[in-house]
Coordinates of C-alpha atoms in Angstrom, one line a residue:
M5 CA -8.8 24.6 29.5
I6 CA -11.4 27.4 28.8
S7 CA -10.9 30.0 26.1
S8 CA -13.1 32.7 24.5
L9 CA -14.7 32.3 21.2
A10 CA -13.2 34.7 18.7
T11 CA -14.3 35.8 15.3
Q12 CA -12.4 35.0 12.1
A13 CA -12.4 36.5 8.6
P14 CA -13.4 34.3 5.7
L15 CA -10.6 32.2 4.3
P16 CA -10.8 31.8 0.4
L17 CA -9.9 28.2 -0.7
A18 CA -9.2 29.3 -4.2
Y19 CA -5.9 30.7 -2.9
Y20 CA -4.8 27.3 -1.8
R21 CA -5.6 25.4 -4.9
N22 CA -3.0 27.3 -6.8
S23 CA -0.1 26.0 -4.7
P24 CA 1.0 22.7 -6.4
S25 CA 4.1 21.0 -5.1
I26 CA 6.1 17.8 -5.7
Y27 CA 7.3 18.0 -2.2
K28 CA 5.7 16.3 0.8
T29 CA 6.9 17.7 4.1
K30 CA 6.9 16.2 7.5
P31 CA 5.5 18.5 10.2
S32 CA 8.0 20.8 11.8
T33 CA 7.5 22.1 15.3
Y34 CA 6.3 25.4 13.9
F35 CA 4.7 26.5 10.7
P36 CA 4.5 30.3 10.4
R37 CA 1.0 31.6 9.8
F38 CA 0.2 33.8 6.8
F39 CA -1.6 37.1 6.9
S40 CA -3.4 39.0 4.2
G41 CA -2.8 36.2 1.7
F42 CA 1.0 35.8 2.1
L43 CA 2.5 32.5 3.0
G44 CA 5.4 32.4 5.5
P45 CA 8.4 30.1 5.0
I46 CA 8.4 26.4 6.2
S47 CA 11.0 25.4 8.7
S48 CA 12.9 22.1 8.1
P49 CA 10.9 20.5 5.3
A50 CA 11.7 16.9 4.4
I51 CA 11.8 16.2 0.6
R52 CA 9.1 13.8 -0.6
P53 CA 10.5 11.1 -2.8
L54 CA 9.9 11.7 -6.5
C55 CA 8.0 8.5 -6.9
S56 CA 4.4 7.6 -6.4
K57 CA 2.8 7.5 -3.0
S58 CA 5.0 5.6 -0.6
G59 CA 4.0 2.8 1.7
E60 CA 5.2 -0.5 3.1
V61 CA 2.5 -2.2 1.1
G62 CA 4.8 -1.8 -1.9
G63 CA 3.8 1.4 -3.5
M64 CA 0.2 0.8 -4.3
A65 CA 0.1 4.1 -6.2
S66 CA 2.8 2.9 -8.6
S67 CA 2.0 1.8 -12.1
L68 CA 2.0 -2.0 -12.0
Q69 CA 3.3 -3.4 -15.3
N70 CA 2.9 -7.0 -16.5
Q71 CA 6.4 -8.4 -16.4
D72 CA 5.9 -10.4 -19.6
S73 CA 5.2 -7.2 -21.6
I74 CA 8.4 -5.5 -20.6
S75 CA 11.6 -5.6 -22.8
Y76 CA 14.7 -7.2 -21.3
L77 CA 18.2 -6.3 -22.5
T78 CA 21.2 -8.5 -23.2
Q79 CA 24.6 -7.4 -22.0
R80 CA 25.6 -6.3 -25.5
E81 CA 22.4 -4.3 -26.0
A82 CA 22.8 -2.6 -22.6
A83 CA 26.4 -1.5 -23.5
E84 CA 25.3 -0.2 -26.9
I85 CA 22.5 1.9 -25.4
D86 CA 24.9 3.4 -22.9
E87 CA 27.4 4.2 -25.7
T88 CA 24.6 5.9 -27.7
L89 CA 23.4 7.9 -24.8
M90 CA 26.9 9.2 -24.0
G91 CA 27.8 9.6 -27.7
P92 CA 25.4 11.0 -30.3
L93 CA 22.7 11.9 -27.8
G94 CA 25.0 14.1 -25.7
F95 CA 24.6 12.6 -22.2
S96 CA 27.5 12.8 -19.8
V97 CA 28.4 10.0 -17.4
D98 CA 27.6 12.2 -14.4
Q99 CA 24.2 13.1 -15.8
L100 CA 23.2 9.5 -16.2
M101 CA 24.7 8.6 -12.8
E102 CA 22.7 11.3 -11.1
L103 CA 19.4 10.2 -12.6
A104 CA 20.2 6.6 -11.9
G105 CA 21.1 7.2 -8.3
L106 CA 18.0 9.3 -7.8
S107 CA 15.9 6.5 -9.2
V108 CA 17.4 4.0 -6.8
A109 CA 16.8 6.4 -3.8
T110 CA 13.2 7.0 -4.7
S111 CA 12.5 3.3 -5.3
I112 CA 13.8 2.6 -1.8
A113 CA 11.8 5.4 -0.3
E114 CA 8.7 4.1 -2.1
V115 CA 8.7 0.9 -0.1
Y116 CA 10.8 1.3 3.0
K117 CA 9.9 4.3 5.1
P118 CA 12.7 5.9 7.2
S119 CA 10.5 5.6 10.3
E120 CA 10.8 1.8 10.0
Y121 CA 14.0 1.3 8.0
N122 CA 16.3 4.1 8.9
R123 CA 19.9 2.7 8.9
I124 CA 21.3 2.1 5.4
L125 CA 24.6 0.7 4.4
A126 CA 25.5 1.4 0.8
I127 CA 28.2 -1.0 -0.5
C128 CA 29.8 0.5 -3.6
G129 CA 32.1 -1.0 -6.2
P130 CA 34.7 0.8 -8.3
G131 CA 32.7 1.3 -11.5
N132 CA 29.5 3.1 -12.6
N133 CA 27.3 0.9 -10.5
G134 CA 29.2 2.0 -7.4
G135 CA 28.8 5.6 -8.5
D136 CA 25.1 5.1 -8.7
G137 CA 25.2 3.8 -5.2
L138 CA 27.1 6.9 -4.0
V139 CA 24.5 9.2 -5.6
A140 CA 21.7 7.2 -4.1
A141 CA 23.3 7.5 -0.7
R142 CA 23.3 11.3 -1.0
H143 CA 19.6 11.5 -1.9
L144 CA 18.7 9.0 0.8
Y145 CA 20.4 11.2 3.4
H146 CA 18.2 14.1 2.3
F147 CA 15.1 11.8 2.4
G148 CA 15.7 11.4 6.1
Y149 CA 17.7 8.1 6.4
K150 CA 20.9 7.5 8.4
L151 CA 23.6 6.5 5.9
F152 CA 26.8 4.6 6.0
V153 CA 29.0 3.9 3.0
C154 CA 31.5 1.1 2.4
Y155 CA 33.6 2.0 -0.7
P156 CA 36.7 -0.2 -0.5
K157 CA 38.2 0.3 -4.0
R158 CA 37.9 4.0 -4.7
T159 CA 38.1 5.3 -8.2
A160 CA 40.6 8.2 -8.6
K161 CA 38.5 10.0 -11.3
P162 CA 37.3 13.5 -10.4
L163 CA 33.6 12.4 -10.8
Y164 CA 33.9 9.8 -8.1
S165 CA 36.2 11.9 -5.9
G166 CA 33.5 14.6 -6.0
L167 CA 30.8 12.2 -5.0
V168 CA 32.9 11.2 -2.0
T169 CA 33.5 14.8 -1.0
Q170 CA 29.7 15.5 -1.2
L171 CA 29.0 12.6 1.2
E172 CA 31.8 13.6 3.6
S173 CA 30.4 17.1 3.7
L174 CA 27.2 15.6 5.0
L175 CA 29.2 13.8 7.7
I176 CA 28.2 10.4 6.3
P177 CA 30.6 7.8 7.8
F178 CA 32.7 5.7 5.4
L179 CA 33.5 2.3 6.8
S180 CA 36.3 0.0 5.7
V181 CA 35.7 -3.7 5.2
D182 CA 37.5 -4.4 8.5
E183 CA 35.2 -1.9 10.3
L184 CA 32.0 -3.6 9.2
P185 CA 30.4 -5.7 11.9
V186 CA 30.5 -9.5 11.5
D187 CA 26.7 -9.6 11.6
L188 CA 25.3 -6.9 9.4
S189 CA 21.7 -7.6 10.7
K190 CA 22.3 -5.9 14.0
D191 CA 23.5 -2.5 12.7
F192 CA 21.6 -1.9 9.5
D193 CA 18.0 -2.0 8.2
I194 CA 18.8 -1.7 4.5
L195 CA 21.8 -2.9 2.5
V196 CA 22.3 -1.3 -0.9
D197 CA 24.2 -3.6 -3.2
A198 CA 25.9 -1.3 -5.7
M199 CA 29.1 -3.3 -6.3
F200 CA 28.9 -4.6 -9.9
G201 CA 26.7 -3.7 -12.9
F202 CA 25.9 -5.2 -16.3
S203 CA 29.5 -4.7 -17.6
F204 CA 31.0 -7.0 -15.0
H205 CA 32.0 -10.5 -16.0
G206 CA 34.1 -13.2 -14.3
S207 CA 34.4 -14.0 -10.6
P208 CA 34.4 -11.2 -8.0
R209 CA 37.8 -10.5 -6.4
P210 CA 38.6 -9.5 -2.9
P211 CA 37.2 -7.8 -1.0
F212 CA 33.9 -8.0 -2.9
D213 CA 33.8 -11.8 -2.9
N214 CA 33.6 -11.6 0.9
L215 CA 31.1 -8.8 0.9
I216 CA 28.8 -10.8 -1.4
Q217 CA 29.1 -13.8 0.9
K218 CA 28.0 -11.6 3.8
L219 CA 24.8 -10.7 1.9
V220 CA 24.2 -14.3 0.9
H221 CA 24.7 -15.4 4.5
L222 CA 22.1 -12.8 5.6
H223 CA 19.5 -14.5 3.4
S224 CA 19.9 -17.8 5.1
C225 CA 20.0 -16.2 8.6
G226 CA 17.0 -14.0 7.8
Q227 CA 14.8 -17.1 7.4
M228 CA 15.4 -17.9 11.1
Q229 CA 15.3 -14.3 12.4
H230 CA 12.2 -12.2 12.9
K231 CA 13.7 -9.3 11.1
S232 CA 16.8 -9.0 9.0
P233 CA 18.1 -6.2 6.8
V234 CA 16.5 -6.0 3.3
I235 CA 18.9 -6.1 0.4
V236 CA 18.4 -3.7 -2.5
S237 CA 20.4 -4.4 -5.7
V238 CA 21.2 -1.7 -8.2
D239 CA 20.5 -2.9 -11.8
I240 CA 22.2 -6.3 -11.3
P241 CA 22.5 -8.4 -8.1
S242 CA 26.3 -8.5 -7.7
G243 CA 27.7 -11.8 -8.7
W244 CA 24.8 -12.7 -11.0
H245 CA 25.3 -13.5 -14.7
V246 CA 23.9 -10.5 -16.6
E247 CA 21.7 -12.7 -18.8
E248 CA 21.4 -16.0 -17.0
G249 CA 21.0 -14.8 -13.4
D250 CA 22.0 -16.6 -10.3
V251 CA 23.4 -19.6 -12.1
G252 CA 24.4 -21.8 -9.2
G253 CA 21.6 -20.6 -7.0
Q254 CA 24.1 -19.6 -4.3
G255 CA 24.1 -15.9 -5.0
I256 CA 22.5 -12.8 -3.4
K257 CA 18.7 -13.0 -3.0
P258 CA 17.7 -9.3 -2.9
H259 CA 14.4 -8.1 -1.6
M260 CA 14.3 -5.3 -4.1
L261 CA 15.9 -4.9 -7.6
V262 CA 16.0 -1.5 -9.2
S263 CA 16.6 -2.0 -12.9
L264 CA 18.1 1.0 -14.8
T265 CA 17.2 2.1 -18.3
A266 CA 15.6 -1.2 -19.0
P267 CA 15.7 -4.6 -17.1
K268 CA 18.5 -6.9 -18.0
L269 CA 17.7 -10.5 -18.9
C270 CA 18.8 -11.7 -15.4
A271 CA 15.9 -9.7 -14.0
K272 CA 13.5 -12.5 -15.2
K273 CA 15.1 -14.7 -12.5
F274 CA 14.5 -12.2 -9.8
S275 CA 12.0 -13.6 -7.3
G276 CA 11.9 -10.9 -4.6
P277 CA 8.8 -8.9 -3.8
H278 CA 9.8 -5.5 -5.2
H279 CA 11.1 -4.9 -8.8
F280 CA 11.3 -1.3 -9.9
L281 CA 12.5 0.4 -13.1
G282 CA 14.4 3.7 -12.9
G283 CA 16.4 5.9 -15.2
R284 CA 13.8 8.0 -16.8
F285 CA 16.0 9.2 -19.6
V286 CA 15.4 6.8 -22.5
P287 CA 14.6 8.9 -25.7
P288 CA 12.2 7.7 -28.3
T289 CA 15.0 7.1 -30.8
I290 CA 16.6 4.4 -28.6
A291 CA 13.2 2.9 -27.7
E292 CA 12.4 2.5 -31.4
K293 CA 15.8 1.2 -32.4
Y294 CA 15.8 -1.6 -29.8
K295 CA 12.0 -2.1 -29.9
L296 CA 11.9 -1.4 -26.2
Q297 CA 8.6 -1.9 -24.4
L298 CA 8.9 0.2 -21.3
P299 CA 6.3 1.1 -18.7
Q300 CA 4.9 4.6 -18.4
Y301 CA 6.2 6.5 -15.4
P302 CA 3.4 7.9 -13.3
G303 CA 3.3 11.7 -13.0
T304 CA 6.7 13.1 -12.1
S305 CA 7.9 9.8 -10.7
M306 CA 11.5 8.7 -11.2
C307 CA 10.6 5.1 -10.7
V308 CA 7.9 2.7 -11.6
R309 CA 7.0 -0.8 -10.2
I310 CA 7.0 -3.6 -12.7
G311 CA 5.8 -7.2 -12.2
K312 CA 3.3 -8.3 -9.6
P313 CA 3.1 -6.6 -6.2
P314 CA 3.8 -8.8 -3.2
Q315 CA 1.1 -10.5 -1.3
I316 CA -0.1 -8.2 1.5
D317 CA -0.6 -9.2 5.0
I318 CA -3.2 -6.6 6.0
S319 CA -2.8 -7.3 9.7
A320 CA 0.9 -6.4 9.4
L321 CA 0.2 -3.0 7.8
R322 CA 1.0 -0.3 10.4
E323 CA 2.7 3.1 10.6
N324 CA 4.6 4.2 13.6
Y325 CA 3.9 8.0 13.4
I326 CA 6.7 10.4 14.2
S327 CA 5.3 13.9 14.8
P328 CA 5.9 16.8 17.1
E329 CA 3.7 16.8 20.2
F330 CA 0.4 18.6 20.1
L331 CA 0.0 20.1 23.6
E332 CA -2.9 22.0 25.1
E333 CA -0.8 25.1 25.5
Q334 CA 0.0 25.0 21.8
A335 CA -3.6 24.9 20.7
E336 CA -5.4 28.0 19.5
A337 CA -8.1 29.4 21.7
D338 CA -10.6 29.2 18.9
P339 CA -11.0 25.9 17.0
M340 CA -11.5 27.7 13.7
D341 CA -8.1 29.4 14.2
Q342 CA -6.6 26.0 14.9
F343 CA -8.2 24.6 11.8
Y344 CA -6.9 27.5 9.6
K345 CA -3.4 26.8 11.0
W346 CA -3.5 23.1 10.2
F347 CA -5.1 23.7 6.9
E348 CA -2.3 26.1 5.9
D349 CA 0.2 23.5 6.9
A350 CA -1.4 20.9 4.6
V351 CA -1.4 23.4 1.7
V352 CA 2.2 24.4 2.2
A353 CA 3.2 20.8 2.5
G354 CA 1.9 20.2 -1.0
L355 CA -0.6 17.5 0.0
K356 CA -3.0 16.5 -2.8
E357 CA -6.5 18.1 -2.3
P358 CA -6.1 19.2 1.3
N359 CA -9.7 20.4 1.1
A360 CA -11.0 16.9 0.6
M361 CA -13.2 15.8 3.5
A362 CA -15.4 12.8 4.3
L363 CA -19.0 13.9 4.9
S364 CA -21.2 11.6 7.0
T365 CA -24.9 12.0 7.1
T366 CA -27.8 10.1 8.7
G367 CA -31.5 10.1 7.8
K368 CA -34.3 10.4 10.2
D369 CA -34.5 7.5 12.7
R370 CA -31.0 6.6 11.6
K371 CA -32.1 5.7 8.1
P372 CA -29.6 7.5 5.7
D373 CA -31.9 7.0 2.7
G374 CA -34.2 9.6 4.2
S375 CA -37.1 7.2 4.7
T376 CA -38.8 7.2 8.2
M377 CA -40.6 3.9 7.9
G378 CA -40.3 0.7 6.0
P379 CA -43.1 -0.8 3.8
L380 CA -44.4 -3.0 6.8
E381 CA -44.7 0.1 9.0
A382 CA -47.1 2.0 6.7
P383 CA -50.6 2.5 8.0
A384 CA -53.0 -0.1 6.6
P385 CA -56.2 0.9 4.7
S386 CA -59.6 -0.3 5.8
G387 CA -62.3 -2.5 4.3
I388 CA -61.4 -4.8 1.4
L389 CA -58.1 -2.9 0.9
E390 CA -57.2 -3.9 4.4
K391 CA -57.4 -7.6 3.6
I392 CA -55.4 -7.1 0.4
W393 CA -52.8 -5.2 2.4
E394 CA -52.5 -8.0 5.0
L395 CA -52.1 -10.6 2.2
F396 CA -49.5 -8.3 0.5
K397 CA -47.5 -8.1 3.8
K398 CA -47.5 -11.9 4.2
C399 CA -46.2 -12.3 0.6
L400 CA -43.6 -9.7 1.2
N401 CA -42.4 -11.4 4.4
F402 CA -42.1 -14.7 2.6
L403 CA -40.0 -13.1 -0.1
K404 CA -37.8 -11.4 2.4
N405 CA -37.2 -14.4 4.7
F406 CA -37.3 -17.3 2.3
A407 CA -37.3 -16.5 -1.4
F408 CA -34.7 -13.7 -1.2
P409 CA -33.0 -14.0 2.2
S410 CA -30.3 -11.4 1.3
T411 CA -32.9 -8.7 1.1
K412 CA -33.0 -8.4 4.9
Y413 CA -29.3 -7.6 4.9
E414 CA -29.9 -4.9 2.3
I415 CA -32.7 -3.4 4.4
R416 CA -30.4 -3.5 7.4
A417 CA -27.9 -1.3 5.5
F418 CA -30.4 1.5 5.4
N419 CA -30.2 1.7 9.2
L420 CA -26.6 2.9 9.0
S421 CA -25.0 6.3 8.5
S422 CA -23.5 6.9 5.0
S423 CA -20.2 8.7 4.1
R424 CA -18.6 10.0 1.0
M425 CA -15.7 12.3 0.0
V426 CA -16.6 15.9 -0.9
L427 CA -14.5 19.1 -1.4
L428 CA -14.5 22.0 1.1
K429 CA -15.2 25.1 -1.0
G430 CA -15.4 27.8 1.7
V431 CA -14.7 28.2 5.4
N432 CA -15.1 31.1 7.8
K433 CA -16.5 31.9 11.3
D434 CA -20.0 30.7 10.1
G435 CA -18.8 27.2 9.1
F436 CA -17.7 24.9 6.4
V437 CA -19.3 25.0 2.9
W438 CA -19.5 22.4 0.2
Y439 CA -21.8 22.1 -2.9
T440 CA -23.8 19.2 -4.3
N441 CA -27.0 18.0 -5.9
Y442 CA -30.0 18.8 -3.7
E443 CA -31.7 15.5 -4.9
S444 CA -28.8 13.3 -4.0
R445 CA -28.9 10.7 -1.2
K446 CA -26.9 13.0 1.2
A447 CA -29.3 15.8 0.5
R448 CA -32.3 13.6 1.3
E449 CA -30.7 12.6 4.5
L450 CA -29.9 16.2 5.5
S451 CA -33.5 17.2 4.8
E452 CA -34.6 14.6 7.4
N453 CA -31.7 15.1 9.8
P454 CA -29.9 18.4 9.4
H455 CA -26.7 17.3 11.2
A456 CA -23.5 15.9 9.8
A457 CA -19.9 15.1 10.5
L458 CA -16.8 16.1 8.5
L459 CA -13.4 14.4 8.6
F460 CA -10.2 15.8 7.1
Y461 CA -7.2 13.4 6.9
W462 CA -3.8 14.8 6.0
D463 CA -1.6 11.7 5.7
G464 CA 1.7 13.6 5.0
L465 CA 1.4 15.5 8.3
N466 CA -0.1 12.6 10.4
R467 CA -3.1 14.7 11.2
Q468 CA -6.9 14.5 11.0
V469 CA -9.6 16.9 12.1
R470 CA -13.2 15.9 13.0
V471 CA -16.0 18.5 12.9
E472 CA -19.6 17.9 13.9
G473 CA -22.5 20.3 13.7
S474 CA -25.8 21.4 12.2
V475 CA -26.3 21.9 8.5
Q476 CA -28.3 24.3 6.4
K477 CA -28.4 25.4 2.8
V478 CA -26.4 28.4 1.7
S479 CA -28.3 31.3 0.0
D480 CA -29.3 31.0 -3.7
E481 CA -27.0 34.0 -4.4
E482 CA -24.0 32.2 -2.9
S483 CA -24.7 29.0 -4.8
E484 CA -25.2 31.0 -8.0
Q485 CA -22.0 32.8 -7.6
Y486 CA -20.0 29.7 -6.9
F487 CA -21.7 27.7 -9.7
H488 CA -20.5 30.3 -12.3
S489 CA -17.0 30.3 -11.0
R490 CA -16.6 26.6 -11.9
P491 CA -15.2 25.4 -15.2
R492 CA -17.9 25.3 -17.9
G493 CA -17.5 21.5 -18.2
S494 CA -18.3 21.1 -14.5
Q495 CA -21.3 23.4 -14.8
I496 CA -22.7 21.2 -17.7
A497 CA -21.9 18.0 -15.7
A498 CA -24.0 19.3 -12.8
I499 CA -27.0 19.6 -15.1
V500 CA -26.4 16.2 -16.7
S501 CA -25.9 14.2 -13.5
K502 CA -29.1 13.3 -11.6
Q503 CA -26.9 12.3 -8.7
S504 CA -27.6 8.9 -7.0
T505 CA -30.2 7.9 -9.6
L506 CA -29.7 4.8 -11.8
V507 CA -28.0 5.4 -15.2
P508 CA -28.4 2.9 -18.1
G509 CA -24.7 3.4 -19.1
R510 CA -21.8 5.8 -19.2
D511 CA -22.6 6.5 -22.9
V512 CA -25.9 8.1 -21.9
L513 CA -24.1 10.6 -19.7
H514 CA -21.6 11.4 -22.4
Q515 CA -24.4 11.9 -25.0
Q516 CA -26.3 14.3 -22.8
Y517 CA -23.1 16.1 -21.9
K518 CA -22.2 16.5 -25.6
E519 CA -25.7 17.8 -26.4
L520 CA -25.4 20.5 -23.7
E521 CA -21.9 21.3 -24.7
E522 CA -23.0 22.0 -28.3
K523 CA -26.0 24.0 -26.9
Y524 CA -23.8 26.4 -25.0
S525 CA -20.8 26.4 -27.4
D526 CA -21.5 30.1 -28.1
G527 CA -20.2 30.9 -24.6
S528 CA -23.7 31.9 -23.3
L529 CA -24.4 31.7 -19.6
I530 CA -25.1 28.2 -18.4
P531 CA -28.1 28.4 -16.0
K532 CA -27.6 26.8 -12.5
P533 CA -30.0 24.0 -12.1
K534 CA -32.5 24.5 -9.2
H535 CA -31.5 21.1 -7.7
W536 CA -27.9 22.2 -7.2
G537 CA -26.4 24.3 -4.5
G538 CA -24.4 24.5 -1.3
Y539 CA -24.6 23.5 2.3
R540 CA -22.9 25.0 5.4
L541 CA -22.1 23.1 8.5
Q542 CA -22.0 25.2 11.6
P543 CA -19.5 23.5 13.9
E544 CA -20.6 22.4 17.4
R545 CA -17.6 20.1 18.1
F546 CA -14.0 19.7 16.9
E547 CA -11.4 17.1 17.5
F548 CA -7.8 17.6 16.4
W549 CA -5.7 14.4 16.1
Q550 CA -1.9 14.2 15.8
G551 CA -0.4 10.7 15.2
Q552 CA 2.3 9.7 17.6
Q553 CA 4.6 6.8 18.2
S554 CA 3.3 3.6 19.8
R555 CA -0.3 4.7 19.2
L556 CA -0.1 7.3 22.0
H557 CA -1.8 9.9 19.7
D558 CA -2.7 13.4 20.7
R559 CA -6.4 14.1 20.6
L560 CA -7.7 17.6 21.7
E561 CA -11.5 18.1 21.7
Y562 CA -13.2 21.5 21.5
S563 CA -16.8 21.8 22.7
P564 CA -18.8 25.0 23.3
Q565 CA -20.3 26.0 26.7
E566 CA -21.6 29.1 28.4
I567 CA -19.9 30.8 31.3
N568 CA -21.5 33.9 32.7
G569 CA -23.7 34.1 29.7
K570 CA -20.8 34.0 27.3
R571 CA -20.1 31.2 24.8
V572 CA -16.6 29.8 25.2
W573 CA -14.7 26.8 23.9
R574 CA -13.6 24.1 26.4
I575 CA -10.5 22.2 25.4
V576 CA -9.9 18.7 26.8
R577 CA -7.6 15.8 26.0
L578 CA -9.1 12.5 25.0
A579 CA -7.4 9.1 25.4
P580 CA -6.0 7.8 22.1

């Protein structure tokens, strides 16, 4: 596919950095372009769970809290806290239920992605715990899961009737106990146990005793099956004693427990891989009264992991990407236009630092440190110095090969390319711009070999873009202008940091920073250091990658060529 090379007006990145979002969208089949600085609407966004970065590895971005340092509540304390919340503190039942259900949904989405665990059955009891399950089902539907609800003993109160109506309006099927399959493992990927909470005592009555046994049976069967549904218990695994846990050892063995407000004492007996805390509504007065030690929720998260994360089998970590196809006829004629389009999608999707890119450089003769010859390759002097030099080389060889054998591996490392993350600060028809220290390792490598490769990775959209080309410094005027647009703290840091050189300790940097901060405390202009400025990569090759199912990814490569004296871009598809 051959297309003409078109020009493109500069695209200011400052515009994008002022578009924060707590939403993470999945790519739609079409994202409207924006013109003259206006963003178009997004079609069919999927809400990002209000928890930390999701992943089957168990939410590595979650705040991990030592289980021994967390407070655990007795049944009486849990009841008193609820009474206080809904009494003097003015919370209503539906408010607490909404927050609790949202916490459960985000905890599930944190670990079990809808692409792998799509079919969810929420089994809800007649009390508040069941209401939490109904709310969670609604949120999980909007997160992209396929929901089914079993709610055999419906509560006639308006709050619960309203929750049922909301789910029915979403066409979520309600299944009676008789309609449930005998073997739940064939029809569902996740089973939400929302039957009984901390206020329950005694023995479960029909039909919940039978439902609990179905979940218990799944655990024993799951040990023999390759994959069985995961069980998520809301606050208390149904049938457990609130304080003593699974007394007889014959109860539900959930894979995930989502404690609400604070973990109950029985949570100490939980041995599953995923324990989360939700219900981000505990005011300081209650925390002080009950001496609660609760973890900090990260950012805007509605859940936080507590306890140790599960052991990770790295070989089993995989993502089955679900994305719209990226076909040749959909690609822009000019790769810069295609980059602008995908970059806009990443910004609108609210991805963190969409302008972050991996920069790979290589020194001359493939030595990224910028050196062109090792110490043994240096020209030897003549006369008596020649004999001294020969003796020195023999001693050096002895040290390398015998006294310090690891040295040869360290030297070998200098024969490889080097990579680091930097931030794109400008892009237009002339190329991609970033700023750095001109005395850094990457700068030394670029002085020897003025070619580099960039890689943008946008996880939320299952996309990456590779760009390769030649590199040159931007003008002093351009560097000066950008330097003074930075926060004053960043300007001072650029002076303090002699990038890639050895530093005695962090305190040295802080002391130098403090001295310069005081020096320029009057607001005077901070001079740009001569060793700091920008680079521009002029692209010579692009590759646009869109993740697809079963590793059949889309890869479209752009490369320039001349036809009839005119430079055009050739687009080809590469095997994944």
